[in-house]
Coordinates of C-alpha atoms in Angstrom, one line a residue:
Chain A
E1 CA 45.3 -41.2 7.0
A2 CA 47.0 -39.3 9.9
G3 CA 44.7 -37.1 12.0
V4 CA 45.4 -33.7 13.5
T5 CA 48.5 -33.8 15.6
Q6 CA 49.6 -31.4 18.3
F7 CA 52.8 -30.9 20.1
P8 CA 53.6 -30.9 23.0
S9 CA 50.9 -32.9 24.7
H10 CA 51.7 -31.2 28.0
S11 CA 53.6 -28.0 28.9
V12 CA 54.4 -26.6 32.3
I13 CA 56.0 -23.2 32.4
E14 CA 56.4 -20.3 34.8
K15 CA 54.6 -17.1 34.6
G16 CA 56.5 -14.7 32.3
Q17 CA 58.0 -17.5 30.1
T18 CA 57.2 -18.1 26.5
V19 CA 55.6 -21.2 25.1
T20 CA 55.0 -22.3 21.5
L21 CA 52.3 -24.8 20.6
R22 CA 52.3 -26.6 17.3
C23 CA 49.5 -28.1 15.2
D24 CA 49.8 -30.3 12.1
P25 CA 46.4 -30.5 10.4
I26 CA 45.2 -33.3 8.2
S27 CA 47.0 -33.2 4.9
G28 CA 45.1 -31.2 2.3
H29 CA 42.9 -29.3 4.8
D30 CA 42.9 -25.6 4.1
N31 CA 41.0 -24.6 7.2
L32 CA 42.8 -24.7 10.5
Y33 CA 41.3 -23.6 13.9
W34 CA 42.6 -23.0 17.4
Y35 CA 40.4 -23.3 20.4
R36 CA 41.0 -23.2 24.1
R37 CA 39.3 -24.8 27.1
V38 CA 39.9 -23.2 30.5
M39 CA 39.2 -25.7 33.3
G40 CA 35.5 -26.5 33.6
K41 CA 34.4 -24.0 31.1
E42 CA 33.4 -24.1 27.4
I43 CA 35.8 -24.6 24.6
K44 CA 36.3 -21.2 23.1
F45 CA 37.3 -20.3 19.6
L46 CA 40.6 -18.4 19.2
L47 CA 41.2 -18.1 15.5
H48 CA 40.7 -19.6 12.0
F49 CA 43.2 -19.8 9.2
V50 CA 42.4 -20.5 5.6
K51 CA 45.6 -21.7 4.1
E52 CA 48.2 -19.1 5.4
S53 CA 45.7 -16.3 5.9
K54 CA 44.0 -15.4 9.1
Q55 CA 40.3 -15.6 8.3
D56 CA 39.0 -14.8 11.8
E57 CA 41.0 -13.9 14.8
S58 CA 38.2 -12.5 16.9
G59 CA 38.7 -15.0 19.7
M60 CA 42.3 -14.2 20.4
P61 CA 42.4 -12.9 24.0
N62 CA 45.1 -10.3 23.7
N63 CA 48.4 -9.4 22.0
R64 CA 50.4 -11.9 24.1
F65 CA 49.0 -14.6 21.7
L66 CA 50.6 -14.9 18.2
A67 CA 49.5 -17.5 15.7
E68 CA 51.2 -18.2 12.4
R69 CA 50.7 -20.7 9.6
T70 CA 53.6 -20.3 7.3
G71 CA 53.1 -22.0 3.9
G72 CA 49.6 -23.0 4.8
T73 CA 50.7 -26.2 6.4
Y74 CA 51.3 -26.5 10.1
S75 CA 50.5 -23.7 12.6
T76 CA 52.1 -22.4 15.7
L77 CA 50.5 -20.6 18.6
K78 CA 53.0 -18.6 20.8
V79 CA 52.1 -17.2 24.2
Q80 CA 54.6 -14.5 25.3
P81 CA 54.7 -13.8 28.2
A82 CA 52.5 -16.4 29.7
E83 CA 50.1 -15.5 32.5
L84 CA 48.4 -17.8 35.0
E85 CA 45.0 -17.4 33.3
D86 CA 46.5 -18.8 30.1
S87 CA 46.4 -22.3 31.6
G88 CA 44.1 -24.7 29.9
V89 CA 43.8 -27.1 27.0
Y90 CA 44.5 -25.8 23.6
F91 CA 42.9 -27.6 20.7
C92 CA 43.6 -27.5 17.1
A93 CA 41.2 -28.6 14.4
S94 CA 41.2 -28.7 10.6
S95 CA 38.6 -29.0 7.9
Q96 CA 38.5 -29.3 4.2
D97 CA 38.2 -26.4 1.7
R98 CA 34.8 -24.7 1.5
L99 CA 34.0 -26.6 -1.5
G100 CA 34.9 -30.0 0.0
R101 CA 31.3 -31.1 0.5
R102 CA 32.1 -34.6 1.5
N103 CA 33.1 -33.6 4.9
F104 CA 31.1 -30.5 4.9
N105 CA 31.8 -28.3 7.8
E106 CA 33.2 -31.1 9.9
Q107 CA 36.2 -30.1 11.9
F108 CA 38.6 -32.8 13.0
F109 CA 40.2 -32.1 16.3
G110 CA 43.6 -33.0 17.7
P111 CA 44.2 -34.3 21.2
G112 CA 45.0 -30.9 22.5
T113 CA 48.0 -29.4 24.4
R114 CA 47.5 -29.0 28.2
L115 CA 49.3 -25.8 29.2
T116 CA 49.9 -25.1 32.9
V117 CA 51.3 -21.8 33.9
L118 CA 52.7 -21.6 37.4
Chain B
A1 CA 25.4 -13.8 19.4
Q2 CA 25.6 -17.5 19.6
K3 CA 25.3 -19.5 22.8
V4 CA 25.1 -23.1 23.7
T5 CA 24.0 -24.3 27.1
Q6 CA 24.6 -27.7 28.6
A7 CA 23.0 -27.4 32.0
Q8 CA 24.1 -30.8 33.2
T9 CA 27.6 -30.7 34.4
E10 CA 27.9 -34.3 35.4
I11 CA 25.7 -37.4 35.1
S12 CA 26.3 -40.8 36.6
V13 CA 24.3 -43.8 35.5
V14 CA 24.6 -47.6 35.9
E15 CA 25.4 -49.6 32.8
K16 CA 22.4 -50.4 30.6
E17 CA 20.5 -47.4 31.7
D18 CA 19.4 -44.9 29.1
V19 CA 20.7 -41.4 29.5
T20 CA 19.8 -38.1 27.8
L21 CA 22.2 -35.2 27.5
D22 CA 20.6 -31.8 27.1
C23 CA 21.6 -29.0 24.8
V24 CA 19.9 -25.7 24.3
Y25 CA 21.2 -23.1 21.8
E26 CA 20.7 -19.5 20.9
T27 CA 21.4 -18.0 17.5
R28 CA 20.0 -15.2 15.3
D29 CA 20.8 -17.0 12.1
T30 CA 18.2 -19.0 10.2
T31 CA 21.0 -21.2 8.7
Y32 CA 23.1 -23.0 11.3
Y33 CA 24.6 -26.3 12.2
L34 CA 24.5 -28.3 15.4
F35 CA 27.1 -30.8 16.5
W36 CA 27.9 -33.3 19.2
Y37 CA 31.5 -34.2 20.1
K38 CA 32.7 -36.8 22.5
Q39 CA 35.9 -36.3 24.5
P40 CA 37.1 -39.6 25.9
P41 CA 39.8 -39.8 28.6
S42 CA 42.5 -39.8 25.9
G43 CA 41.6 -36.1 25.2
E44 CA 40.8 -35.7 21.6
L45 CA 37.4 -34.5 20.4
V46 CA 35.5 -37.1 18.4
F47 CA 32.8 -36.0 16.0
L48 CA 29.5 -37.7 16.5
I49 CA 26.9 -35.9 14.5
R50 CA 26.1 -32.8 12.5
R51 CA 22.6 -31.4 11.8
N52 CA 21.6 -28.4 9.7
S53 CA 18.8 -26.1 10.7
F54 CA 16.6 -27.2 7.9
D55 CA 16.5 -30.8 8.9
E56 CA 14.6 -31.5 12.0
Q57 CA 14.4 -35.2 11.5
N58 CA 15.6 -37.2 14.5
E59 CA 18.5 -39.4 13.9
I60 CA 19.5 -42.8 15.3
S61 CA 22.9 -44.4 15.0
G62 CA 23.1 -47.6 16.9
R63 CA 22.6 -46.8 20.6
Y64 CA 22.8 -43.1 19.9
S65 CA 19.9 -40.9 19.0
W66 CA 19.4 -37.2 18.6
N67 CA 16.3 -35.1 19.0
F68 CA 16.4 -31.7 17.3
Q69 CA 13.5 -29.4 18.1
K70 CA 13.7 -25.9 16.7
S71 CA 10.6 -24.8 18.6
T72 CA 12.5 -25.2 21.9
S73 CA 16.0 -24.6 20.4
S74 CA 17.2 -27.9 21.7
F75 CA 19.4 -30.7 20.3
N76 CA 19.3 -33.5 22.9
F77 CA 21.4 -36.6 22.8
T78 CA 20.3 -40.0 24.1
I79 CA 22.4 -43.0 24.7
T80 CA 20.4 -46.2 25.0
A81 CA 21.6 -49.1 27.1
S82 CA 24.7 -47.2 28.2
Q83 CA 28.1 -48.9 28.5
V84 CA 31.2 -48.1 30.4
V85 CA 32.9 -47.1 27.2
D86 CA 30.5 -44.3 26.9
S87 CA 32.1 -42.6 29.8
A88 CA 33.4 -39.3 28.5
V89 CA 32.8 -35.6 28.3
Y90 CA 30.2 -34.7 25.7
F91 CA 30.1 -31.3 24.0
C92 CA 27.3 -29.8 22.1
A93 CA 28.3 -27.1 19.5
L94 CA 26.8 -24.6 17.1
S95 CA 28.1 -23.1 13.9
E96 CA 26.4 -20.4 11.9
G97 CA 26.9 -20.9 8.2
D98 CA 25.7 -20.8 4.6
I99 CA 24.8 -24.1 3.1
L100 CA 25.6 -22.9 -0.4
T101 CA 29.1 -21.6 0.2
G102 CA 30.2 -24.3 2.6
G103 CA 31.7 -24.6 6.0
G104 CA 34.7 -23.0 7.6
N105 CA 32.9 -21.3 10.4
K106 CA 33.9 -21.3 14.0
L107 CA 32.2 -23.6 16.5
T108 CA 30.6 -22.3 19.7
F109 CA 30.6 -24.9 22.3
G110 CA 28.7 -25.6 25.5
T111 CA 30.6 -26.3 28.7
G112 CA 30.3 -30.1 28.3
T113 CA 28.6 -32.8 30.3
Q114 CA 30.7 -35.4 32.0
L115 CA 29.0 -38.8 31.7
K116 CA 30.1 -41.6 34.0
V117 CA 28.8 -45.0 33.4
E118 CA 29.4 -47.5 36.2
L119 CA 29.1 -51.2 36.4

């Protein structure tokens, strides 16, 4: 079974440009999460989708960040315009439906996208 | 508010030594879950263990063991007879949740501990 995949693995852009990160969750996982780790700091929650709906977006830093999950499958996270402080590693994770007790509350993470804003 | 503290930024040990990674958490909920994840050089986060707040039994899995103590709000991780392949960043995380309704709650992570195991 394929794990969570993220694209691209690395992205280097200049301040003011736009970048779109993509996450493909494990097939059948309704829950999809975005997290971010700024260099040397903790991994911070950004938002949580249940299928195509935003369940919790309390961690989104500002309105330059836009996340979508059309059709409840893959998700994109767009940063527009990018600022220097947006640099970091963006992780995506997925987990089963709330009633999926076999993997209860276990989030499976992708390899992350390393974003560098110059 | 939830908080996870991993006071050890970096630990270096020689192979075959035992090493303990500390994790202290804060939460107001009575129902919560604690996790450890491993981040090898390849970058992905690998799930190691999940404990719920009602189960304080220590757990052992091969060379790995976990000590959960609610009295001190700690969930420490010990690697026995460390190996070079254990070199990674280890994250402790907390999730508040309801056992009856299931998961789907965000994780609050600590800053991670970089473990270096040398020959």
